[in-house]
Amino acid sequence: MTPIDVPNPRILVVDDDQGTRRTLSLILGRKGFEVVTASTAEEALAKARNGPLNVGLLDIRLPDGRGVELLKPLRSRHPDMELIMITGYASTETAMQALNDGATAYITKPLNIDEVLAEVGKILEKQRLVAEKRAAENQVEHINSVLRAIRSVNQLIVREKDRGQLIQGACDSLVETRGYLSAVIAVRGAQDEAPETAAAGLPSHTSRLRDALSTDPWPDCCRRAIDRGGLVISGASSQHCETCALVDLPDIETGVAAPLQHEGRTYGVLLVTAANNLASEEERSLIREVSDDIALGLHGIEVEEERAQVNVELEDQTTRLEWLTSIQTLLSQAESAEEILTAAAMMVDLEQLPSGISLEYFEYKPDGEPAELQPKAVWEDGIVVSDHPDLDERRAVADDPLAQICLRSPVDPIFLADTQSDHRASDALRAYAEGRGFRSALLMPLRSAGRQHGVVKFLWADAHRFSRAERFYAQQLLDPLSAVVGSRRAHLAHARSESRYRALFDNATDAIMIHDEAGKLLEVNHVACEQLGYSRGELLAMKVQDISGEQPPLAHTAWMQDVEGAGSRTFETVHIRKDGTEVPVEVSGRPIDYRGRPAILCAARDISERLAMEEQLHRQERLAAVGQLAGGIAHDFRNFLTTIILYSGMPLAKLDISSETRHALEVIANEAQQASDLVQQILDFSGRSAMEMQPVNLADFVEEATGILQQTIPESIKVSLTIEPSSSVVEADPTRIQQVLMNLVLNARDAMTLSRGNREVEGGELEIGLSELVVSPAGTPPVAGMEPGEWVRLTVSDTGTGMTEEVKERIFEPFFTTKERGEGTGLGLAQVYGIVQQHDGHIDVETELGIGTAFHVYLPIHGAELGSESEAPAGELPAGRGQTILLVEDQENLRDAGRGMLASLGYRVVTAPDGREALEILDGMRVDLIVTDVVMPEMGGKALVRALSEAHPGLPAIAVTGYTMRDEISELKDVGFAQVLQKPFDAQSLAEAVEHALGNVR
């Protein structure tokens, strides 16, 4: 197990046992965790102040207090920290107190590292999911904020015709939508006029910035932004300005100066200040786009002002006024390049028509340099030709001498009466004119807001003497024509911006709805239609109250007021689809201005999958906690049962007891064995059973087991078996897998043969299926937590009574049953759950009340080869020949029972209560075999065998344990034990283990 996408995960280990601290620190450190250790509660609290912590492993007993008492102070300092309690003394009260006080899990010593890593992994995965959710919410909020800022400025450009209101509205919008501390715009005035300024934000900032921009020269950051045509970003202490107006103001992290430039013309500057860093590329792109849009709006206002000025001047010339007015009217009504060119053609002398007129637009590189000319309209022989071949031609500016002249002289019309004799004509131009078939040219550079939009070219095949009227009209109409073209290109740019906004709206992954104060839906995207099952037209005829599954109509006004007051609100609710089904959603709402009216923008995210995953995770955590508690209790019961079985077995071996006594002892032994089976079920659920794993062909295994189990099924139930793969090899304990299949089949049988209240069920269909599936890394697994790879699925389904959702939620809890009292223990499905978990598998259940139930067990496919199975035949009870056995057991009753049983088998027995006393006995006498408990005070069985490997090499030992995990048997044998005897055991098991251990020595 490795850290799960949590940066630098830190784990606090608090345990007074140095060995435990070192072991956990070493293993967790190798897995990539940063481990902080402490031996006391005081030391733990001190180290908790030195940085963030993700997970805590706390011993329940510490020299200066109890680990439980650390839960609240640690969670108070680190709210996101998850805590796991560890102890060697299992107690129901302690476990419940730890869980109630905020512990995530409860682990009992001796620690299983896989279990510890699994718990830590689940916690880190949970923390990662929480972090991803927060990041996603922040990203959505950021995108919405950017869209609001851009859209607000775009709306100002279209709506406002007053320069002062435009720049003031832009400042207000930036402060409101982006949260800047201040925004100030300064627009240069005419000669000898002070700049016009607007500001929004903190008065302490805006007053200083306005003062700095009210006179020349402007601050250095503004001048540099204008000179370079780009942003200038400075820190609060101002790296460049010697006397910065904001140098001693608090809370400022960044200041940005952006030029207001359009088509090469500078209108002014935009200054913003913020408490956060504005140096990100996304933030810089936003400021650049907003400043360009403001400049475009200022250009549009200027065009309107210039157009008005032209009209005023033309009023003094009656004859020309009518002609110019006609042209102006056509230009103002022009909606296409063809209509613009038709109006421009009216200003030439009708006595000598040009051979051709064209309107061509400049296309620019990203660095602002003109790259190509694109013809947009061509006039020929008195008409605009819509399919002229020149319209398909794109020419590089470097290949067009006429375009180069316009770029060098972009202010006035350019008259070339004769390209062959004009001193301004280069050899390249003469060759170009000859090749194109013209000799005279009138060029009208279309420029506005500092940018060259394009050019209108009038070409004559012969030398042409320009009349006074042509010169007058060309001079008078240059600016209006430039303004029209500039305005059209600005309109196209605005349309592209709106198109981008619409694309974001329509392509959002969440359902987006806009509604007014009364709840009337004004706009929806296609995701909203798909999520709710309505068409767009149907939704626009509805109100929010019509799809809300929780809030009554009267609560809508309060919701609007809440959103408008707070600025935004996020909550979870349900929406009602057209078919009546409910969709759980997370709704984020915020007030907006929609087409001049107040409205609410809502983003509704379908959280069905997230809620299902959370519920499954909670259920797994709850079952794990119950398993920890149940496993600890079952361990203690094993000691009691071993004593009962041994004491009842010793008299049964004698021949001189009465039949009544023998019967009573057999009943005791039988009941003890049934109790042992019950304990085994509990241990299977808790994941603490010893597993003898081996490759198993599940296809053959299920087919054979089904044949045996079918004998227990009534004839009224039809049993069918479907096996798709011919061979599905898994790493499994055959006995445990057989237990899983048996429990599921019997559970299905009972569902089709038992009476439930007023419902009688008799007979049905029981289907057992085996199939393979592949979980891809990008796919969605059938059960949360399944790793990508190959899996085999075992399905047991029935047509019985089915289950309610309440029953389904608790179906794997131990001791939970829906059967009548005395008909079941409630451990069958809990045992299935635990065994599947120990096989690194998953289990899921589908059920419908009155229809039936299907259990699906998923096990990872194993690539190992199958081994041959062999089983030694059972023999008679082996007897000893007077060998000396040292029995080490801390439980007195169990020690006495074991001594009596071994003595009855013919062995000489010496006992010790712990490993330390056993070593003292061995110093004074010779023994042939040691039988020792694994977990004992003072010195346990493992430590005893390790000590014997040096002092008494070759002395065989048998481990007796009631607390074996999946890998503990092999671990005990690696330590040096010849045999491992699991509690509870009977005389046969004990005798065979002793004989086998002594036989290996002989």
PDB file of N, CA and C in Angstrom, residues 804-830:
ATOM      1  N   THR A 804     -36.185  -5.428   1.558  1.00  0.00           N
ATOM      2  CA  THR A 804     -36.384  -3.979   1.568  1.00  0.00           C
ATOM      3  C   THR A 804     -35.028  -3.292   1.610  1.00  0.00           C
ATOM      4  N   GLU A 805     -34.999  -1.995   1.330  1.00  0.00           N
ATOM      5  CA  GLU A 805     -33.744  -1.245   1.381  1.00  0.00           C
ATOM      6  C   GLU A 805     -33.174  -1.246   2.787  1.00  0.00           C
ATOM      7  N   GLU A 806     -34.036  -1.199   3.813  1.00  0.00           N
ATOM      8  CA  GLU A 806     -33.560  -1.197   5.192  1.00  0.00           C
ATOM      9  C   GLU A 806     -32.838  -2.502   5.517  1.00  0.00           C
ATOM     10  N   VAL A 807     -33.421  -3.621   5.087  1.00  0.00           N
ATOM     11  CA  VAL A 807     -32.780  -4.918   5.323  1.00  0.00           C
ATOM     12  C   VAL A 807     -31.487  -5.023   4.529  1.00  0.00           C
ATOM     13  N   LYS A 808     -31.489  -4.566   3.292  1.00  0.00           N
ATOM     14  CA  LYS A 808     -30.289  -4.638   2.433  1.00  0.00           C
ATOM     15  C   LYS A 808     -29.118  -3.890   3.067  1.00  0.00           C
ATOM     16  N   GLU A 809     -29.394  -2.763   3.709  1.00  0.00           N
ATOM     17  CA  GLU A 809     -28.327  -1.969   4.321  1.00  0.00           C
ATOM     18  C   GLU A 809     -27.638  -2.726   5.453  1.00  0.00           C
ATOM     19  N   ARG A 810     -28.341  -3.656   6.108  1.00  0.00           N
ATOM     20  CA  ARG A 810     -27.787  -4.331   7.295  1.00  0.00           C
ATOM     21  C   ARG A 810     -27.491  -5.806   7.045  1.00  0.00           C
ATOM     22  N   ILE A 811     -27.595  -6.263   5.809  1.00  0.00           N
ATOM     23  CA  ILE A 811     -27.584  -7.692   5.520  1.00  0.00           C
ATOM     24  C   ILE A 811     -26.275  -8.358   5.924  1.00  0.00           C
ATOM     25  N   PHE A 812     -25.148  -7.625   5.917  1.00  0.00           N
ATOM     26  CA  PHE A 812     -23.858  -8.231   6.238  1.00  0.00           C
ATOM     27  C   PHE A 812     -23.443  -8.006   7.698  1.00  0.00           C
ATOM     28  N   GLU A 813     -24.299  -7.399   8.505  1.00  0.00           N
ATOM     29  CA  GLU A 813     -23.964  -7.190   9.904  1.00  0.00           C
ATOM     30  C   GLU A 813     -24.091  -8.511  10.674  1.00  0.00           C
ATOM     31  N   PRO A 814     -23.155  -8.802  11.563  1.00  0.00           N
ATOM     32  CA  PRO A 814     -23.257 -10.040  12.343  1.00  0.00           C
ATOM     33  C   PRO A 814     -24.466 -10.016  13.284  1.00  0.00           C
ATOM     34  N   PHE A 815     -25.090 -11.181  13.423  1.00  0.00           N
ATOM     35  CA  PHE A 815     -26.243 -11.399  14.295  1.00  0.00           C
ATOM     36  C   PHE A 815     -27.507 -10.710  13.805  1.00  0.00           C
ATOM     37  N   PHE A 816     -27.489 -10.131  12.596  1.00  0.00           N
ATOM     38  CA  PHE A 816     -28.710  -9.555  12.034  1.00  0.00           C
ATOM     39  C   PHE A 816     -29.395 -10.609  11.172  1.00  0.00           C
ATOM     40  N   THR A 817     -30.672 -10.873  11.420  1.00  0.00           N
ATOM     41  CA  THR A 817     -31.401 -11.869  10.649  1.00  0.00           C
ATOM     42  C   THR A 817     -32.863 -11.461  10.556  1.00  0.00           C
ATOM     43  N   THR A 818     -33.484 -11.871   9.456  1.00  0.00           N
ATOM     44  CA  THR A 818     -34.924 -11.639   9.291  1.00  0.00           C
ATOM     45  C   THR A 818     -35.735 -12.905   9.569  1.00  0.00           C
ATOM     46  N   LYS A 819     -35.015 -13.987   9.949  1.00  0.00           N
ATOM     47  CA  LYS A 819     -35.713 -15.241  10.231  1.00  0.00           C
ATOM     48  C   LYS A 819     -36.354 -15.194  11.619  1.00  0.00           C
ATOM     49  N   GLU A 820     -37.263 -16.140  11.835  1.00  0.00           N
ATOM     50  CA  GLU A 820     -37.921 -16.224  13.131  1.00  0.00           C
ATOM     51  C   GLU A 820     -36.909 -16.628  14.197  1.00  0.00           C
ATOM     52  N   ARG A 821     -37.226 -16.329  15.453  1.00  0.00           N
ATOM     53  CA  ARG A 821     -36.335 -16.636  16.564  1.00  0.00           C
ATOM     54  C   ARG A 821     -36.036 -18.140  16.589  1.00  0.00           C
ATOM     55  N   GLY A 822     -34.763 -18.492  16.668  1.00  0.00           N
ATOM     56  CA  GLY A 822     -34.353 -19.874  16.723  1.00  0.00           C
ATOM     57  C   GLY A 822     -34.076 -20.488  15.365  1.00  0.00           C
ATOM     58  N   GLU A 823     -34.374 -19.782  14.261  1.00  0.00           N
ATOM     59  CA  GLU A 823     -34.171 -20.342  12.924  1.00  0.00           C
ATOM     60  C   GLU A 823     -32.818 -19.977  12.332  1.00  0.00           C
ATOM     61  N   GLY A 824     -32.107 -19.046  12.914  1.00  0.00           N
ATOM     62  CA  GLY A 824     -30.817 -18.658  12.355  1.00  0.00           C
ATOM     63  C   GLY A 824     -30.039 -17.789  13.330  1.00  0.00           C
ATOM     64  N   THR A 825     -28.714 -17.800  13.149  1.00  0.00           N
ATOM     65  CA  THR A 825     -27.841 -17.020  14.048  1.00  0.00           C
ATOM     66  C   THR A 825     -27.576 -15.623  13.527  1.00  0.00           C
ATOM     67  N   GLY A 826     -27.831 -15.376  12.239  1.00  0.00           N
ATOM     68  CA  GLY A 826     -27.508 -14.074  11.670  1.00  0.00           C
ATOM     69  C   GLY A 826     -26.039 -13.909  11.345  1.00  0.00           C
ATOM     70  N   LEU A 827     -25.298 -15.042  11.251  1.00  0.00           N
ATOM     71  CA  LEU A 827     -23.857 -14.969  10.980  1.00  0.00           C
ATOM     72  C   LEU A 827     -23.486 -15.483   9.593  1.00  0.00           C
ATOM     73  N   GLY A 828     -24.434 -16.093   8.877  1.00  0.00           N
ATOM     74  CA  GLY A 828     -24.093 -16.701   7.596  1.00  0.00           C
ATOM     75  C   GLY A 828     -23.564 -15.694   6.589  1.00  0.00           C
ATOM     76  N   LEU A 829     -24.304 -14.605   6.333  1.00  0.00           N
ATOM     77  CA  LEU A 829     -23.866 -13.614   5.356  1.00  0.00           C
ATOM     78  C   LEU A 829     -22.719 -12.779   5.891  1.00  0.00           C
ATOM     79  N   ALA A 830     -22.671 -12.561   7.212  1.00  0.00           N
ATOM     80  CA  ALA A 830     -21.523 -11.861   7.792  1.00  0.00           C
ATOM     81  C   ALA A 830     -20.253 -12.663   7.565  1.00  0.00           C
TER      82      ALA A 830
END
